Amino acid sequence: MNHSGTLYVVATPIGNLQDITLRAVDVLKAVDVIAAEDTRHTSGLLSHFAIQKKLLAVHEHNERKAGEQLLLRLQAGESVALVSDAGTPGVSDPGAVVVAMAQAAGIKVVPVPGPSAVIAALSAAGIATPGFRFHGFLPAGGSQRRAALQALAESVVTLVFYEAPHRVLDSVQDMAATLGGERVLTIARELTKTFETIHRLPLAEARAWLEEDANRQRGEFVLLVEPATPKETGPVDAEAERVLRLLLAELPLKQAVKLATDITCAKKNALYELALSLKQAE
Ligand code: SAM
């Protein structure tokens, strides 16, 4: 591996140390220095894998300044591995600032993929939708949290949140109030650890379920909410349908829909759907 002057962004386990990848171990062994969110925490991980390496602290409060030091090392030809306390750096963790600085300086940046709680939770939630929106942590304050949730209420993809144990009760309650109590919540707690729990239930029942047993409120959480049901486009009235049919007989579909929308003021989506079904029925 020719690694001189390279910044490796290395994912580390989110609980179970066996989840580290073979490549991550190789890279951590090979680099000149490891930049860690918390050097004491990372020392524990390294000693588990019998790796001895110089550690530098790069955390939320010194990321830019520490980044400048790292750049000097990288420009001098050293290789650096960037790790956070758990999971993938830059995912609700420091990392993005250093990576952006390295990119801007023309340094080679290499991802070493591995664990991340968002992906682990999605893989075990069984929500069959093509997309998801990772929101990370919601705001701590109630009104800001509800506003953030309100802005996501109509999203037709799975919503994924990180949450701390002391806020999980309030968060699920606000989710029920803003997103709708009937929507299914997946609580993914302590993934890959001894007390791993994956539980699905309607949002309206989530707070009571968590309160039933204090242990259910402990540890680390990923909360996933199934997508909102797409809004009905509404029926097209008989006059709008008559106009659409006339235009469709003379014009290409898109043009007919646009003109029919202008003439009748019916909803464009509804007219478009109807136009498609009329064409298919021909
Ligand atoms: N960088 C990490 C990643 O890639 O997932 C996330 C770091 S963020 C500071 C920590 C949050 O991630 C926790 O509060 C929790 O919401 C989530 N998390 C991390 N490990 C987890 C686990 N084992 N089980 C459930 N959630 C976890």
Short mmCIF file of C-alpha atoms and ligand atoms in Angstrom, two decimals:
data_model
loop_
_atom_site.label_atom_id
_atom_site.label_comp_id
_atom_site.label_asym_id
_atom_site.label_seq_id
_atom_site.Cartn_x
_atom_site.Cartn_y
_atom_site.Cartn_z
CA MET A 1 0.00 0.00 0.00
CA ASN A 2 1.54 3.31 -1.08
CA HIS A 3 0.06 5.53 1.56
CA SER A 4 2.39 8.50 1.81
CA GLY A 5 0.58 11.81 2.15
CA THR A 6 -2.83 10.13 2.32
CA LEU A 7 -5.70 10.84 4.70
CA TYR A 8 -7.65 7.65 5.47
CA VAL A 9 -11.16 8.11 6.92
CA VAL A 10 -11.59 4.94 8.93
CA ALA A 11 -14.88 3.57 10.31
CA THR A 12 -14.63 1.79 13.68
CA PRO A 13 -17.13 -0.44 15.57
CA ILE A 14 -20.34 0.96 17.12
CA GLY A 15 -20.24 -1.59 19.93
CA ASN A 16 -19.04 -5.03 18.95
CA LEU A 17 -15.27 -4.83 18.34
CA GLN A 18 -15.46 -7.82 15.98
CA ASP A 19 -17.14 -5.48 13.48
CA ILE A 20 -13.90 -3.70 12.62
CA THR A 21 -12.88 -4.50 9.06
CA LEU A 22 -9.65 -6.28 8.12
CA ARG A 23 -8.75 -3.28 6.00
CA ALA A 24 -9.33 -0.85 8.89
CA VAL A 25 -6.89 -2.86 11.05
CA ASP A 26 -4.32 -2.88 8.23
CA VAL A 27 -4.62 0.86 7.69
CA LEU A 28 -4.46 1.68 11.41
CA LYS A 29 -1.31 -0.42 11.64
CA ALA A 30 0.29 1.13 8.56
CA VAL A 31 -0.27 4.88 8.99
CA ASP A 32 2.20 7.24 10.65
CA VAL A 33 -0.34 8.83 12.95
CA ILE A 34 -3.99 8.41 14.00
CA ALA A 35 -6.18 11.48 14.47
CA ALA A 36 -8.86 10.56 16.99
CA GLU A 37 -11.94 12.29 18.40
CA ASP A 38 -11.00 11.08 21.89
CA THR A 39 -7.48 9.70 22.19
CA ARG A 40 -8.24 7.77 25.40
CA HIS A 41 -11.22 6.06 23.84
CA THR A 42 -9.27 5.15 20.69
CA SER A 43 -6.34 3.87 22.81
CA GLY A 44 -8.71 1.19 24.13
CA LEU A 45 -9.64 0.12 20.61
CA LEU A 46 -6.02 0.07 19.47
CA SER A 47 -4.80 -1.97 22.42
CA HIS A 48 -7.53 -4.54 21.70
CA PHE A 49 -5.97 -5.02 18.27
CA ALA A 50 -2.39 -4.74 19.58
CA ILE A 51 -1.75 -1.57 17.60
CA GLN A 52 0.69 1.00 18.96
CA LYS A 53 0.53 4.31 17.18
CA LYS A 54 0.95 8.02 17.81
CA LEU A 55 -2.46 9.63 18.51
CA LEU A 56 -3.52 13.23 17.92
CA ALA A 57 -6.77 14.74 19.21
CA VAL A 58 -9.19 16.06 16.57
CA HIS A 59 -12.56 16.88 18.06
CA GLU A 60 -15.50 19.20 17.52
CA HIS A 61 -13.80 22.10 19.35
CA ASN A 62 -10.37 22.04 17.67
CA GLU A 63 -11.11 20.51 14.28
CA ARG A 64 -9.85 23.43 12.17
CA LYS A 65 -6.70 24.06 14.22
CA ALA A 66 -5.88 20.35 14.48
CA GLY A 67 -6.65 20.09 10.77
CA GLU A 68 -3.91 22.62 9.99
CA GLN A 69 -1.39 20.50 11.92
CA LEU A 70 -2.55 17.38 10.09
CA LEU A 71 -2.20 19.14 6.73
CA LEU A 72 1.45 19.95 7.51
CA ARG A 73 2.09 16.29 8.27
CA LEU A 74 0.25 15.12 5.14
CA GLN A 75 2.09 17.64 2.96
CA ALA A 76 5.36 16.35 4.42
CA GLY A 77 4.40 12.88 3.16
CA GLU A 78 3.04 11.31 6.35
CA SER A 79 -0.08 9.19 6.24
CA VAL A 80 -2.92 9.86 8.66
CA ALA A 81 -5.94 7.79 9.73
CA LEU A 82 -8.93 9.79 10.97
CA VAL A 83 -11.27 7.99 13.39
CA SER A 84 -14.16 9.04 15.61
CA ASP A 85 -15.28 7.41 18.87
CA ALA A 86 -17.59 5.01 17.07
CA GLY A 87 -18.82 4.34 13.58
CA THR A 88 -18.04 6.47 10.56
CA PRO A 89 -16.29 9.84 10.97
CA GLY A 90 -18.35 12.73 9.61
CA VAL A 91 -21.67 10.97 10.32
CA SER A 92 -22.96 12.98 13.32
CA ASP A 93 -19.31 13.07 14.33
CA PRO A 94 -16.31 15.31 13.61
CA GLY A 95 -14.40 14.63 10.43
CA ALA A 96 -15.98 16.68 7.65
CA VAL A 97 -13.91 19.81 8.37
CA VAL A 98 -10.57 17.98 8.23
CA VAL A 99 -11.63 16.09 5.11
CA ALA A 100 -12.70 19.31 3.38
CA MET A 101 -9.39 20.97 4.29
CA ALA A 102 -7.46 18.00 2.90
CA GLN A 103 -9.52 17.97 -0.31
CA ALA A 104 -8.97 21.70 -0.77
CA ALA A 105 -5.22 21.23 -0.32
CA GLY A 106 -5.13 18.51 -2.97
CA ILE A 107 -4.41 15.74 -0.45
CA LYS A 108 -5.59 12.23 -1.37
CA VAL A 109 -8.55 11.23 0.84
CA VAL A 110 -9.40 7.53 1.06
CA PRO A 111 -12.53 6.20 2.81
CA VAL A 112 -12.21 2.92 4.69
CA PRO A 113 -15.89 2.02 5.08
CA GLY A 114 -17.34 0.02 7.93
CA PRO A 115 -19.88 0.32 10.76
CA SER A 116 -22.38 3.15 11.03
CA ALA A 117 -25.46 3.06 13.26
CA VAL A 118 -27.73 4.55 10.58
CA ILE A 119 -26.96 1.76 8.10
CA ALA A 120 -27.05 -0.99 10.73
CA ALA A 121 -30.48 0.21 11.89
CA LEU A 122 -31.86 0.50 8.36
CA SER A 123 -30.67 -2.99 7.50
CA ALA A 124 -32.64 -4.50 10.39
CA ALA A 125 -35.74 -2.28 10.32
CA GLY A 126 -37.43 -3.96 7.36
CA ILE A 127 -38.87 -0.77 5.91
CA ALA A 128 -39.24 -1.47 2.21
CA THR A 129 -38.85 1.97 0.67
CA PRO A 130 -36.31 2.98 -1.91
CA GLY A 131 -35.06 6.04 -0.07
CA PHE A 132 -34.31 7.35 3.39
CA ARG A 133 -33.52 10.69 4.92
CA PHE A 134 -30.88 10.68 7.63
CA HIS A 135 -31.52 13.59 9.96
CA GLY A 136 -29.06 12.75 12.76
CA PHE A 137 -29.83 14.39 16.10
CA LEU A 138 -32.96 16.52 16.48
CA PRO A 139 -32.66 19.87 18.28
CA ALA A 140 -32.66 19.55 22.09
CA GLY A 141 -35.31 22.23 22.70
CA GLY A 142 -38.97 21.18 22.43
CA SER A 143 -40.26 23.89 20.10
CA GLN A 144 -37.24 23.66 17.75
CA ARG A 145 -37.55 19.88 17.75
CA ARG A 146 -41.23 20.02 16.84
CA ALA A 147 -40.51 22.56 14.08
CA ALA A 148 -37.78 20.29 12.66
CA LEU A 149 -40.17 17.34 12.72
CA GLN A 150 -43.01 19.36 11.17
CA ALA A 151 -40.75 20.18 8.24
CA LEU A 152 -40.28 16.42 7.66
CA ALA A 153 -43.91 15.38 8.23
CA GLU A 154 -44.83 14.87 4.57
CA SER A 155 -41.60 13.26 3.48
CA VAL A 156 -42.36 10.06 1.57
CA VAL A 157 -39.07 8.40 2.46
CA THR A 158 -38.02 6.70 5.72
CA LEU A 159 -36.84 9.19 8.34
CA VAL A 160 -33.81 8.22 10.43
CA PHE A 161 -32.81 9.98 13.64
CA TYR A 162 -30.10 9.55 16.26
CA GLU A 163 -31.25 10.14 19.83
CA ALA A 164 -29.76 10.32 23.29
CA PRO A 165 -31.36 8.30 26.12
CA HIS A 166 -32.38 11.35 28.18
CA ARG A 167 -34.35 12.79 25.26
CA VAL A 168 -35.88 9.68 23.73
CA LEU A 169 -39.23 9.94 25.58
CA ASP A 170 -39.82 13.56 24.56
CA SER A 171 -38.69 12.89 21.01
CA VAL A 172 -41.04 9.99 20.35
CA GLN A 173 -43.90 11.97 21.88
CA ASP A 174 -43.17 14.92 19.57
CA MET A 175 -42.85 12.55 16.61
CA ALA A 176 -46.30 11.11 17.33
CA ALA A 177 -47.79 14.62 17.56
CA THR A 178 -46.17 16.00 14.40
CA LEU A 179 -45.72 13.00 12.08
CA GLY A 180 -48.89 11.07 13.03
CA GLY A 181 -49.46 8.46 15.75
CA GLU A 182 -50.36 5.72 13.26
CA ARG A 183 -46.97 5.72 11.54
CA VAL A 184 -44.70 2.83 12.48
CA LEU A 185 -41.59 3.64 14.50
CA THR A 186 -38.62 1.29 14.67
CA ILE A 187 -36.60 1.67 17.84
CA ALA A 188 -33.07 0.35 17.25
CA ARG A 189 -31.24 0.40 20.57
CA GLU A 190 -27.72 -0.69 21.54
CA LEU A 191 -26.99 -2.18 18.11
CA THR A 192 -24.31 -4.87 18.08
CA LYS A 193 -24.15 -4.80 21.90
CA THR A 194 -25.40 -7.10 24.66
CA PHE A 195 -28.77 -5.40 25.08
CA GLU A 196 -29.50 -4.87 21.40
CA THR A 197 -33.23 -4.29 20.89
CA ILE A 198 -35.13 -3.73 17.66
CA HIS A 199 -38.79 -3.03 18.25
CA ARG A 200 -41.49 -1.79 15.87
CA LEU A 201 -44.73 -0.15 17.00
CA PRO A 202 -47.07 2.74 16.10
CA LEU A 203 -45.66 6.12 17.15
CA ALA A 204 -48.72 6.72 19.35
CA GLU A 205 -47.71 3.78 21.56
CA ALA A 206 -43.96 4.47 21.68
CA ARG A 207 -43.71 6.63 24.80
CA ALA A 208 -45.80 4.25 26.90
CA TRP A 209 -43.76 1.26 25.68
CA LEU A 210 -40.48 2.96 26.62
CA GLU A 211 -41.90 3.96 30.02
CA GLU A 212 -43.05 0.42 30.81
CA ASP A 213 -39.45 -0.58 31.57
CA ALA A 214 -36.68 1.92 32.44
CA ASN A 215 -34.12 -0.36 30.75
CA ARG A 216 -35.81 0.34 27.41
CA GLN A 217 -34.71 3.99 27.74
CA ARG A 218 -31.03 3.17 28.29
CA GLY A 219 -28.16 3.23 25.83
CA GLU A 220 -27.85 4.49 22.28
CA PHE A 221 -30.79 4.88 19.92
CA VAL A 222 -31.57 5.07 16.25
CA LEU A 223 -35.22 5.93 15.58
CA LEU A 224 -36.72 5.20 12.17
CA VAL A 225 -40.14 6.38 11.03
CA GLU A 226 -41.88 4.82 8.06
CA PRO A 227 -42.64 7.19 5.16
CA ALA A 228 -45.76 9.37 5.07
CA THR A 229 -48.53 8.15 2.77
CA PRO A 230 -48.35 10.29 -0.39
CA LYS A 231 -51.10 12.90 -0.51
CA GLU A 232 -54.03 12.06 -2.79
CA THR A 233 -53.90 14.21 -5.90
CA GLY A 234 -57.72 14.47 -5.75
CA PRO A 235 -60.30 13.45 -8.31
CA VAL A 236 -60.55 15.22 -11.65
CA ASP A 237 -64.05 16.61 -12.27
CA ALA A 238 -66.04 15.72 -15.39
CA GLU A 239 -65.43 19.04 -17.16
CA ALA A 240 -61.65 18.87 -16.65
CA GLU A 241 -61.66 15.29 -17.94
CA ARG A 242 -63.66 16.33 -21.02
CA VAL A 243 -61.15 19.11 -21.82
CA LEU A 244 -58.22 16.76 -21.25
CA ARG A 245 -59.68 14.11 -23.57
CA LEU A 246 -60.19 16.70 -26.34
CA LEU A 247 -56.66 18.01 -26.02
CA LEU A 248 -55.16 14.53 -25.83
CA ALA A 249 -56.74 13.69 -29.15
CA GLU A 250 -54.79 16.54 -30.78
CA LEU A 251 -51.60 17.06 -28.76
CA PRO A 252 -48.72 15.16 -27.13
CA LEU A 253 -49.46 14.12 -23.54
CA LYS A 254 -47.33 16.71 -21.71
CA GLN A 255 -48.67 19.60 -23.76
CA ALA A 256 -52.26 18.40 -23.36
CA VAL A 257 -51.85 18.16 -19.58
CA LYS A 258 -50.32 21.63 -19.38
CA LEU A 259 -53.07 23.23 -21.44
CA ALA A 260 -55.81 21.34 -19.58
CA THR A 261 -54.32 22.55 -16.28
CA ASP A 262 -54.32 26.17 -17.52
CA ILE A 263 -57.87 25.94 -18.84
CA THR A 264 -59.57 24.04 -16.01
CA CYS A 265 -57.40 24.92 -12.96
CA ALA A 266 -57.52 21.22 -11.97
CA LYS A 267 -54.44 19.79 -10.21
CA LYS A 268 -51.65 19.10 -12.73
CA ASN A 269 -50.59 15.84 -11.04
CA ALA A 270 -54.14 14.52 -11.11
CA LEU A 271 -54.53 15.42 -14.79
CA TYR A 272 -51.17 13.85 -15.57
CA GLU A 273 -52.16 10.58 -13.84
CA LEU A 274 -55.47 10.56 -15.69
CA ALA A 275 -53.78 11.28 -19.01
CA LEU A 276 -51.43 8.36 -18.49
CA SER A 277 -54.27 5.97 -17.70
CA LEU A 278 -56.29 7.19 -20.73
CA LYS A 279 -53.29 6.64 -23.00
CA GLN A 280 -52.69 3.18 -21.58
CA ALA A 281 -56.35 2.27 -22.12
CA GLU A 282 -56.20 3.21 -25.82
N1 SAM B 1 -20.45 8.22 13.69
C1 SAM B 1 -21.44 7.38 14.28
C2 SAM B 1 -22.08 6.49 13.21
O1 SAM B 1 -21.49 6.37 12.11
O2 SAM B 1 -23.11 5.93 13.43
C3 SAM B 1 -22.46 8.18 15.06
C4 SAM B 1 -21.90 8.97 16.19
S1 SAM B 1 -23.07 9.91 17.09
C5 SAM B 1 -22.05 10.94 18.05
C6 SAM B 1 -23.63 8.79 18.31
C7 SAM B 1 -25.09 8.39 18.09
O3 SAM B 1 -25.17 7.38 17.10
C8 SAM B 1 -25.75 7.79 19.33
O4 SAM B 1 -26.26 8.79 20.18
C9 SAM B 1 -26.85 6.97 18.72
O5 SAM B 1 -27.94 7.78 18.35
C10 SAM B 1 -26.15 6.44 17.45
N2 SAM B 1 -25.48 5.18 17.75
C11 SAM B 1 -24.16 4.96 17.81
N3 SAM B 1 -23.91 3.66 18.13
C12 SAM B 1 -25.10 3.07 18.27
C13 SAM B 1 -25.52 1.75 18.61
N4 SAM B 1 -24.64 0.80 18.88
N5 SAM B 1 -26.85 1.49 18.65
C14 SAM B 1 -27.74 2.44 18.38
N6 SAM B 1 -27.41 3.71 18.08
C15 SAM B 1 -26.11 4.02 18.02
#
